[in-house]
CSV table of C-alpha atoms and ligand atoms in Angstrom, one decimal:
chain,number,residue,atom,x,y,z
A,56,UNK,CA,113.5,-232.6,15.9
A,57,UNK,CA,116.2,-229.8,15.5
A,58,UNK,CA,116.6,-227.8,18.7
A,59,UNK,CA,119.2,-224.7,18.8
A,60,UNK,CA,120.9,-224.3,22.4
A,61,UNK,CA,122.0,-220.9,23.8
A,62,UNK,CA,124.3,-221.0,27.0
A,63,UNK,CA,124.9,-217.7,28.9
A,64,UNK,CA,125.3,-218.1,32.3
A,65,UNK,CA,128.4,-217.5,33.2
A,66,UNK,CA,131.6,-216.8,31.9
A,67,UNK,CA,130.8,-219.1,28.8
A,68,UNK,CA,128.8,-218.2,25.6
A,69,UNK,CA,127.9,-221.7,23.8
A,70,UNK,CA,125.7,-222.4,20.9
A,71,UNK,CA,124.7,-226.4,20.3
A,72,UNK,CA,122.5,-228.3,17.6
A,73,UNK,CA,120.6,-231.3,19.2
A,74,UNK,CA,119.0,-233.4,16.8
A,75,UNK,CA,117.0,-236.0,18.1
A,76,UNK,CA,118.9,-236.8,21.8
A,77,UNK,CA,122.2,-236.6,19.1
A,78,UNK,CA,124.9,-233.3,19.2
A,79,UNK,CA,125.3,-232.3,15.7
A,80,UNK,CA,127.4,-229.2,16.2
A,81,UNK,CA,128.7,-226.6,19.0
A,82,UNK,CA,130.6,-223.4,19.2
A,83,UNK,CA,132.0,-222.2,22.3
A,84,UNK,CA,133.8,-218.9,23.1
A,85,UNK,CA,135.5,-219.2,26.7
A,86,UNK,CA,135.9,-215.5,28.3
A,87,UNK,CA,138.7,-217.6,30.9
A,88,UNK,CA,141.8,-215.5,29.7
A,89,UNK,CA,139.1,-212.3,30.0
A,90,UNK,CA,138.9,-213.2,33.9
A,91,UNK,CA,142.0,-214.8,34.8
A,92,UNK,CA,143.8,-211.6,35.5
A,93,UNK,CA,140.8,-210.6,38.1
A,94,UNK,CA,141.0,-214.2,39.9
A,95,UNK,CA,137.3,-214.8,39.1
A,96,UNK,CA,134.6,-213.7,36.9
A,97,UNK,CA,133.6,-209.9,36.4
A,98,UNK,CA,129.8,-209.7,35.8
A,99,UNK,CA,129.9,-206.8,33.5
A,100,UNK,CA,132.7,-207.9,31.6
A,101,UNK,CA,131.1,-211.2,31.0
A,102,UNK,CA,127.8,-209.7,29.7
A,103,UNK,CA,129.5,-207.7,27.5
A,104,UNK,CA,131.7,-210.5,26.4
A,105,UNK,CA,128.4,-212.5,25.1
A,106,UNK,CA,127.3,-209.4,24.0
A,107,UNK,CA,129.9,-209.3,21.6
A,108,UNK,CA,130.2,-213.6,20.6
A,109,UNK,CA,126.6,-214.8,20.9
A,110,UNK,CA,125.9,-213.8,17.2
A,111,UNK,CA,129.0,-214.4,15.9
A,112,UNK,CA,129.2,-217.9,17.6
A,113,UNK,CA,125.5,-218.4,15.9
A,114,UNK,CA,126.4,-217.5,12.0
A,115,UNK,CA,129.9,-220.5,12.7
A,116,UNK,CA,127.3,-222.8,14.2
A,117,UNK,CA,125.5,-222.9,11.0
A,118,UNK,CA,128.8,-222.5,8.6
A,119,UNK,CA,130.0,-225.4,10.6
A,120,UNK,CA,127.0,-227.5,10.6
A,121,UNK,CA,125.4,-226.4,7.0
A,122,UNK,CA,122.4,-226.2,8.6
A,123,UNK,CA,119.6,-223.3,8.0
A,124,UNK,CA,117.9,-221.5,10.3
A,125,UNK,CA,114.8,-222.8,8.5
A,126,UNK,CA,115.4,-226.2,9.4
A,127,UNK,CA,115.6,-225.4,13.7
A,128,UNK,CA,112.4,-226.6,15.1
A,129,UNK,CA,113.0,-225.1,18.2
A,130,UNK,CA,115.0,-222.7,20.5
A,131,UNK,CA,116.4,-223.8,24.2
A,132,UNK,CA,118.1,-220.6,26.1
A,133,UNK,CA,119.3,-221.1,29.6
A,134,UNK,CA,117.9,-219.0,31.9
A,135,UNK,CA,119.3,-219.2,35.3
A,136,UNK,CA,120.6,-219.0,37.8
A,137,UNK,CA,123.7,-217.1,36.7
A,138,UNK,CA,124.7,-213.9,36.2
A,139,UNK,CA,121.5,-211.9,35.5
A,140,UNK,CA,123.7,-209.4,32.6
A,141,UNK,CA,124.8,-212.4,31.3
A,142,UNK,CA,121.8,-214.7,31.2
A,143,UNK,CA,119.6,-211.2,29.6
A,144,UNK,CA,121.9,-211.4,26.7
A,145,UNK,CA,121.5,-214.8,25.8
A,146,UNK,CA,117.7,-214.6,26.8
A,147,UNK,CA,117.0,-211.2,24.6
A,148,UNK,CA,118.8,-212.9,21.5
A,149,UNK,CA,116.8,-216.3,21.6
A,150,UNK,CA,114.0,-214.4,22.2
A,151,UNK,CA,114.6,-212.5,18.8
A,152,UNK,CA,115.3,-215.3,16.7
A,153,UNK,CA,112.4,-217.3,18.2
A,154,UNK,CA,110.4,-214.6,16.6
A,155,UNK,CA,111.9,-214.4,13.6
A,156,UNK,CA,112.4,-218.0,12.7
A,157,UNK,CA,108.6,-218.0,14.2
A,158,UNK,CA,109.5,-221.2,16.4
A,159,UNK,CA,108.8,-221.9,19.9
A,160,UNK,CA,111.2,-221.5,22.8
A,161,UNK,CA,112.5,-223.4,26.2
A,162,UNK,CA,113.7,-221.0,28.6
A,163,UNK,CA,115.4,-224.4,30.7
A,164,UNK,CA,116.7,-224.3,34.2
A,165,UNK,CA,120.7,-224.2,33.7
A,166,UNK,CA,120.9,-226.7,36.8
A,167,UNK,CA,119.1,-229.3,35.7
A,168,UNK,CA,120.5,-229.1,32.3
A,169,UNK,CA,123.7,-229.9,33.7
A,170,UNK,CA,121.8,-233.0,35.2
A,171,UNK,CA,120.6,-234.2,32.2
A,172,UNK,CA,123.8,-233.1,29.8
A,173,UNK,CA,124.8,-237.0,30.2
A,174,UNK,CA,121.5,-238.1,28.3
A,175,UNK,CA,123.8,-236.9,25.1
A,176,UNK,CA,125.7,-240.1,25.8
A,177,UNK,CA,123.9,-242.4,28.0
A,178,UNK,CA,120.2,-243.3,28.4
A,179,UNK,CA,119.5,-242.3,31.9
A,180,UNK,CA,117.3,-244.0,34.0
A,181,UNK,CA,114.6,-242.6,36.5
A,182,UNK,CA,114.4,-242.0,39.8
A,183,UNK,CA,117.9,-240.7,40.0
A,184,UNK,CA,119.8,-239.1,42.6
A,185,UNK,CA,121.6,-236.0,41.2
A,186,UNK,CA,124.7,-234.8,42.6
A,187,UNK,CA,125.3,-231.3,41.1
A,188,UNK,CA,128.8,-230.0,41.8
A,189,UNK,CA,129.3,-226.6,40.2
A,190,UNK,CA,131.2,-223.6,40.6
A,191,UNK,CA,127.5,-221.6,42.0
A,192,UNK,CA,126.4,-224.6,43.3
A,193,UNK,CA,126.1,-228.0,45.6
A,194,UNK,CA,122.5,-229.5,45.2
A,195,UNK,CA,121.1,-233.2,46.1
A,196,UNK,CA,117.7,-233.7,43.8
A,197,UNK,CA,115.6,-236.7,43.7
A,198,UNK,CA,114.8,-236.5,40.1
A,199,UNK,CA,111.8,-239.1,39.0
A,200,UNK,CA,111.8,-238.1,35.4
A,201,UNK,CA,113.5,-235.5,33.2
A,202,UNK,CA,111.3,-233.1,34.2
A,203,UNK,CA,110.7,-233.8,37.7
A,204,UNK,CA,113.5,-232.6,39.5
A,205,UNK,CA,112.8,-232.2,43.9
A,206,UNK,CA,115.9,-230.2,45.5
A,207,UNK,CA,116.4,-232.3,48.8
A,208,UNK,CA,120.1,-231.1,49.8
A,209,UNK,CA,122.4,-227.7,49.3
A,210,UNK,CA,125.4,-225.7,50.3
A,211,UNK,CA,124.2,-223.3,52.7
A,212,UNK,CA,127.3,-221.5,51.7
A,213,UNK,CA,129.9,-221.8,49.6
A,214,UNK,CA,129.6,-224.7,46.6
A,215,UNK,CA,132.2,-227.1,46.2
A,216,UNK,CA,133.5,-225.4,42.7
A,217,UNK,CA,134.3,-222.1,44.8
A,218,UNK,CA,136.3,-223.9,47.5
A,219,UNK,CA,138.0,-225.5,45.0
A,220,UNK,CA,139.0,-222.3,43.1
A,221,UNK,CA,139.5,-220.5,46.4
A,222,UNK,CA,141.9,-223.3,47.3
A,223,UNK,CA,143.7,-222.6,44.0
A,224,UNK,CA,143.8,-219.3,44.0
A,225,UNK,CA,145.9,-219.3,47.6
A,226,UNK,CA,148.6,-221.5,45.8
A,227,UNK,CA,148.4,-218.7,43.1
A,228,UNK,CA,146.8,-221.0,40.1
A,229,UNK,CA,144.3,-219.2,37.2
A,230,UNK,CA,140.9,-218.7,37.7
A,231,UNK,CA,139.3,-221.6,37.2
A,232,UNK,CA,141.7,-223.6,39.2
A,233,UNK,CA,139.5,-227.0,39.4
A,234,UNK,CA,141.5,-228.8,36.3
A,235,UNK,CA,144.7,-228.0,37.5
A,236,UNK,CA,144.2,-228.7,41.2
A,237,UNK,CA,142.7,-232.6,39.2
A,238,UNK,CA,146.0,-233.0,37.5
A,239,UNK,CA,148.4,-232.2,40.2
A,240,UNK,CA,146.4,-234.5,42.7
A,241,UNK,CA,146.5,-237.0,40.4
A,242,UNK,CA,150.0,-238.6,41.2
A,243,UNK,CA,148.9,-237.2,45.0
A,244,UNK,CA,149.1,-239.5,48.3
A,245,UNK,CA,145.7,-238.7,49.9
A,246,UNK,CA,146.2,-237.6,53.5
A,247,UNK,CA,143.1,-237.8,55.0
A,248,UNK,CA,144.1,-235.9,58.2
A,249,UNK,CA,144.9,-233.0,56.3
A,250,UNK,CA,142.0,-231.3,55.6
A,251,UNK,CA,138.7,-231.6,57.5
A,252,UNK,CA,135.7,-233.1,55.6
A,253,UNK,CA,133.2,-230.4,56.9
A,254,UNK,CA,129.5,-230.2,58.0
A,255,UNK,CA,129.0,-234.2,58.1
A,256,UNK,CA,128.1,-234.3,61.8
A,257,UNK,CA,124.5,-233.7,61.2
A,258,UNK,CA,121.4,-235.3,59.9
A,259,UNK,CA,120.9,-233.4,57.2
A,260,UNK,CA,121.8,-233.7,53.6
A,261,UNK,CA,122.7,-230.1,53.1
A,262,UNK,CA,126.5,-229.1,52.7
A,263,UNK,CA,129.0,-226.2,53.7
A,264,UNK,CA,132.3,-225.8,52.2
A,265,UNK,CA,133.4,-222.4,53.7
A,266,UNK,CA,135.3,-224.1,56.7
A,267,UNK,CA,137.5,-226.0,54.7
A,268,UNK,CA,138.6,-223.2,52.6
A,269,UNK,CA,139.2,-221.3,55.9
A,270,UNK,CA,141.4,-224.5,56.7
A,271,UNK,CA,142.9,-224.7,53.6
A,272,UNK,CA,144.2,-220.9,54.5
A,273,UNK,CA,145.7,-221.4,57.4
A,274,UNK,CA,147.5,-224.4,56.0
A,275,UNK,CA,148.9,-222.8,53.3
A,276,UNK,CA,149.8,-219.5,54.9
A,277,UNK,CA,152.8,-221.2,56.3
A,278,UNK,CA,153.8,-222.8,53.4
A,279,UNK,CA,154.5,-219.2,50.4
A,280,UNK,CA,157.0,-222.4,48.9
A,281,UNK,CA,153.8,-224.3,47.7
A,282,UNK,CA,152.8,-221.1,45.3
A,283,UNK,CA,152.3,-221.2,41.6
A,284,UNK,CA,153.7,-218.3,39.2
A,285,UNK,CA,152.3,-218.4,35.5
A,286,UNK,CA,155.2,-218.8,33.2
A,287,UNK,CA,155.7,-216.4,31.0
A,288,UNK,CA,157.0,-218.9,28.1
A,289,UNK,CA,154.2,-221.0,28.1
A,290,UNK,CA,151.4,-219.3,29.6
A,291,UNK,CA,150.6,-222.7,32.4
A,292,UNK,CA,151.8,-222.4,36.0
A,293,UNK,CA,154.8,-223.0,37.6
A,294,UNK,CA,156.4,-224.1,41.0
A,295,UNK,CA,158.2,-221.0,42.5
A,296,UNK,CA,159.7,-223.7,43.9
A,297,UNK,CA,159.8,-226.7,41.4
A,298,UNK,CA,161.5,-229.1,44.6
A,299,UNK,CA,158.2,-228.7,46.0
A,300,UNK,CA,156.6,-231.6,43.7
A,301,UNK,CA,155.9,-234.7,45.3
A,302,UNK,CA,154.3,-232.6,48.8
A,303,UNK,CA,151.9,-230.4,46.7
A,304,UNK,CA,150.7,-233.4,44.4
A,305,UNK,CA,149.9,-234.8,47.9
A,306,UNK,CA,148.1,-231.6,49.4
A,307,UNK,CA,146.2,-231.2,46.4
A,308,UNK,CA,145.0,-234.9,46.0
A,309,UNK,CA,143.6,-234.6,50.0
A,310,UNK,CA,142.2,-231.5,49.4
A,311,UNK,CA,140.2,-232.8,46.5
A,312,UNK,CA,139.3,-236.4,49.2
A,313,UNK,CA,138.2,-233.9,51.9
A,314,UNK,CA,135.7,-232.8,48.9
A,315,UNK,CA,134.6,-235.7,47.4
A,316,UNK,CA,134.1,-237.5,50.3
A,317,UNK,CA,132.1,-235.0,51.9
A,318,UNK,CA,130.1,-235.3,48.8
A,319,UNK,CA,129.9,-238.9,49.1
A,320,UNK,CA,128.9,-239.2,52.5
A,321,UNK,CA,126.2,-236.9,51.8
A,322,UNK,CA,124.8,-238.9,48.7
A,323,UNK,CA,124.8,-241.9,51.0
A,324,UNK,CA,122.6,-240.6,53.4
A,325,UNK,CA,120.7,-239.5,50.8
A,326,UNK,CA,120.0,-242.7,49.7
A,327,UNK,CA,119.6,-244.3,53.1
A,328,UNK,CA,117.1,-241.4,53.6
A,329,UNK,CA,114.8,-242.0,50.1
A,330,UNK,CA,115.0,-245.9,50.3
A,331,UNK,CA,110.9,-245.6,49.2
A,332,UNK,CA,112.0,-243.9,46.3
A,333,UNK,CA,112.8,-246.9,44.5
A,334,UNK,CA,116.3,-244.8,43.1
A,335,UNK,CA,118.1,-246.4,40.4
A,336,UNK,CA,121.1,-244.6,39.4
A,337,UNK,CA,123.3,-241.8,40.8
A,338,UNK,CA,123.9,-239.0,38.0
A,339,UNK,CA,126.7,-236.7,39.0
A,340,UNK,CA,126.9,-233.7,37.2
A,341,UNK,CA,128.2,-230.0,36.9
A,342,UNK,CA,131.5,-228.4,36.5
A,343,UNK,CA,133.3,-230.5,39.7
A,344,UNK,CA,132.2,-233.8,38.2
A,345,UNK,CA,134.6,-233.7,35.6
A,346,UNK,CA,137.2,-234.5,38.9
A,347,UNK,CA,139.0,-237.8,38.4
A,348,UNK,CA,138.5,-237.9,42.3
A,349,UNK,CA,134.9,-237.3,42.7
A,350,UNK,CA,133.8,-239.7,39.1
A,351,UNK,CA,135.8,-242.4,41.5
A,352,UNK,CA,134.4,-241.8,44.6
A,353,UNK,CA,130.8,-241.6,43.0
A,354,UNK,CA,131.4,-244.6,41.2
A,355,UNK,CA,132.2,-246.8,43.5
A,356,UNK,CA,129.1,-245.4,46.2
A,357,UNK,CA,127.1,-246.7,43.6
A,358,UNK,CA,128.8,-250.5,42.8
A,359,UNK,CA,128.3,-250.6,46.7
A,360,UNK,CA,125.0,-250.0,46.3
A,361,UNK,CA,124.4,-251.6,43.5
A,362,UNK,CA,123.3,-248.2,41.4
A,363,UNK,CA,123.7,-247.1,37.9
A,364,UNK,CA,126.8,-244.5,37.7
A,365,UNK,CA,125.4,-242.1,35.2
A,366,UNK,CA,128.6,-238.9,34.3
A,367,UNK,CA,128.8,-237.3,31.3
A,368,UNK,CA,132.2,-236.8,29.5
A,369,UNK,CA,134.4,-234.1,31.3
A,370,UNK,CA,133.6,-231.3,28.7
A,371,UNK,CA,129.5,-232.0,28.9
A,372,UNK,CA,130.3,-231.8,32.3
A,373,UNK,CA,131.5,-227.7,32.4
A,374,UNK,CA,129.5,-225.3,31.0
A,375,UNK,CA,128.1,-226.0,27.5
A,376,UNK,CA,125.1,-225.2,24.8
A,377,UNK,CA,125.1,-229.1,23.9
A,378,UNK,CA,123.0,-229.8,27.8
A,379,UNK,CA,120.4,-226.5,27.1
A,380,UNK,CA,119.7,-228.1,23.8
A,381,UNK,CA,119.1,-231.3,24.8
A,382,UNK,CA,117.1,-230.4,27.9
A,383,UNK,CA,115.1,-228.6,26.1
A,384,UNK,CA,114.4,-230.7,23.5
A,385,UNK,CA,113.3,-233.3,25.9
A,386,UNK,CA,111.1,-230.2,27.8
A,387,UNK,CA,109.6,-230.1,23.9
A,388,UNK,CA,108.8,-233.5,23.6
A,389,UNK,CA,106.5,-233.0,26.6
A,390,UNK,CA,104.9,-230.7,25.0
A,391,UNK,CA,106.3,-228.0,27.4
A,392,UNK,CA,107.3,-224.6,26.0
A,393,UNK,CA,107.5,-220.6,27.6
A,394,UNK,CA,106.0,-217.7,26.7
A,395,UNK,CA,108.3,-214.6,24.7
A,396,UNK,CA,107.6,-212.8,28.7
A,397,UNK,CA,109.9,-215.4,30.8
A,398,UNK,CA,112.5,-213.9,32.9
A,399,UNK,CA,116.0,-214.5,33.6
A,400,UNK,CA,117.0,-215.6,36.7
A,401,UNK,CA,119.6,-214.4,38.6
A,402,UNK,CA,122.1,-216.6,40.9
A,403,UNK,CA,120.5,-217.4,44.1
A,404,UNK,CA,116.8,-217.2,43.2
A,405,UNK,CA,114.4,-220.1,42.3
A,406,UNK,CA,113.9,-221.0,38.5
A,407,UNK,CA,110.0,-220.8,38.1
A,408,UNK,CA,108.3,-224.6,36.9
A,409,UNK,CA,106.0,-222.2,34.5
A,410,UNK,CA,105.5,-224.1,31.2
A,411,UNK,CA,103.0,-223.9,28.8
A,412,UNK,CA,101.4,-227.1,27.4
A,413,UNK,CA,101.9,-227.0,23.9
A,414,UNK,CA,98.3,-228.2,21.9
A,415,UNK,CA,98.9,-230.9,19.3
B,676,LIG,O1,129.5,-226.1,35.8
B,676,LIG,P1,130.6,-225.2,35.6
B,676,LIG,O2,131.3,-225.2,34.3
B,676,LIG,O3,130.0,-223.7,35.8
B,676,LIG,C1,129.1,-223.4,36.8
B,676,LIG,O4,127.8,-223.5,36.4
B,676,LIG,O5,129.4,-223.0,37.9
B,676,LIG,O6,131.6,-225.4,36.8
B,676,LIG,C2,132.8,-224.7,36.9
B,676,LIG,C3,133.6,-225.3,38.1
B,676,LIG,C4,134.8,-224.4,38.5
B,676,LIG,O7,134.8,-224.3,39.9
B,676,LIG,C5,135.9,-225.3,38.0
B,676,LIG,O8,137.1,-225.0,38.8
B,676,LIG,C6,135.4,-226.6,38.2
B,676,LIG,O9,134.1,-226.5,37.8
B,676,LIG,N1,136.1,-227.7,37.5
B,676,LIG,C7,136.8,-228.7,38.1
B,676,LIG,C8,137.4,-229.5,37.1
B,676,LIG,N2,137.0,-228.9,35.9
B,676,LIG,C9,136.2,-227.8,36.1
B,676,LIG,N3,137.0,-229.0,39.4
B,676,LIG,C10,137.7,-230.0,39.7
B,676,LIG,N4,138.3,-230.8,38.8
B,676,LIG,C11,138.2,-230.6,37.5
B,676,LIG,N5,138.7,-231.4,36.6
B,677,LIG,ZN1,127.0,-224.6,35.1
């Protein structure tokens, strides 16, 4: 089975061919450079942006791939949460070629396509605890098949991927400052005194990131030497101070612990909490989880607890087409499709369960 992917959410417009659980081809047009200069994404920029790429990025799919449009068995368009401009132009286009390629479509839930995305390289194995660490969001599920997914834990505030930008943006890195923020730590000391690992005294498994960026301020408000200018030579960011080196590698390796251990923490009581669920393997997922700190963190939380680690490679980690395609081909294979009326959903709201059995 051929399935066409259409991503749209955000500030990414993707296109992906899954062929039987197997990527065959993507295109991607990142609007980054579009939204660095605003420090985060404009909403009608963005939707103009796909606008603009979607049908262009759909004609290179095929030149790269040599595939026709007669051979696509089926269409998969993400359909929230996001940006609701964004998310109508990817929506109204696969809606249009659905009907003209006469094919059915998946309108699939962007979140737990992220959850899946590492079924492109792994088999996963069920029940699962998802960790979802994105830029919109921080969500627990208990997942008991592929298309069984129970929320159980979420920021009641900011997500992870927004502190982490936030944090970057005060040292004055690009928008989005998560792989930057991964490198520097990288040769880091962690300090774990530095930051607080917030909203852990509590019984619950839901999370809230706001204090720590509020933290992360008042830290770096005394410190304008640990800023980052963009150079103009080569476009990346540098020191304003370049003597700074060793003591921002540190601060940005125990800002990134304060994170992933409060992520970790909660994942454990999660487990402690569903030990009926019979749960198998931990899949981490979303933009974050391509974080050198978190993939470690979460890998050994689950060689404690003698869990499958189940990640996807850092770029099926961000946003991509290649996860829409390939959860909804899996949606397909249960004979799940939507009707041409399904909505896009904007950020914040619930993405509807509202298939339609398909009759064989
Ligand atoms: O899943 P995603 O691509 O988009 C959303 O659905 O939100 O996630 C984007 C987020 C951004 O906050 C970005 O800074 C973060 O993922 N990110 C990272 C890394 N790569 C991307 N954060 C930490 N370390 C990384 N290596
Ligand atoms: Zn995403």
């Amino acid at each position: 089975m051929l399935c066409l992917g259409i991503e749209s959410s955000c500030d990414e417009s993707a296109l992906a061919l899954v062929k039987d659980g197997v990527l065959l081809s993507q295109t991607l047009n990142s609007q980054i450079d579009v939204h660095a200069l605003f420090g985060g994404v404009v909403p009608e920029l963005a939707s103009r942006e796909h606008g603009r790429s979607i049908p262009v990025l759909y004609d290179l799919l095929l030149q790269n791939s040599g595939v026709s449009p007669r051979d696509i068995d089926c269409i998969a368009v993400a359909c929230g949460p996001g940006l609701l401009g964004s998310l109508l132009v990817g929506c109204a286009f696969a809606k249009g070629l659905a009907l003209a390629l006469d094919v059915p479509l998946i309108a699939v839930n962007h979140l737990h396509a992220h959850l899946l995305a590492a079924g492109l390289e792994h088999e996963l194995s069920f029940p699962a605890l998802g960790v979802l660490v994105s830029g919109g969001h921080t969500h627990i599920y208990l997942i008991n098949s592929p298309t069984d997914f129970l929320l159980i834990g979420r920021s009641i505030d900011d997500a992870a991927g927004e502190a982490v930008d936030k944090f970057g943006k005060m040292l004055g890195l690009p928008y989005p400052a998560g792989r930057f923020i991964d490198e520097f730590g990288a040769g880091g000391r962690v300090k774990p005194s530095l930051f607080p690992r917030p909203y852990l005294d509590n019984n619950n498994l839901d999370f809230s990131f706001s204090g720590l960026k509020t933290s992360a301020l008042s830290f770096l408000t005394d410190r304008p030497e640990l800023r980052f200018k963009i150079s103009e030579k080569t476009g990346r960011p540098e020191l304003i101070k370049p003597e700074v080196g060793q003591e921002l590698k540190d601060i940005c390796a125990s800002f990134m612990f304060a994170v992933a251990d409060t992520l970790r923490v909660k994942a454990a009581r999660a487990l402690e909490q569903n030990t009926q669920s019979d749960i198998r393997s931990i899949i981490l997922a979303g933009g974050v989880a391509a974080n050198s700190t978190i993939r470690a963190s979460f890998f050994s939380l689950c060689s404690e607890h003698g869990l499958e680690f189940i990640v996807a490679s850092p770029a099926l980690c961000t946003d991509n087409a290649a996860m829409v395609a390939y959860a909804g081909e899996v949606l397909f294979q249960h004979d799940l499709h939507s009707t041409l009326d399904f909505a896009a959903i904007a950020r914040g709201q619930q993405v509807p369960n509202d298939y339609s059995k398909i009759l064989r």
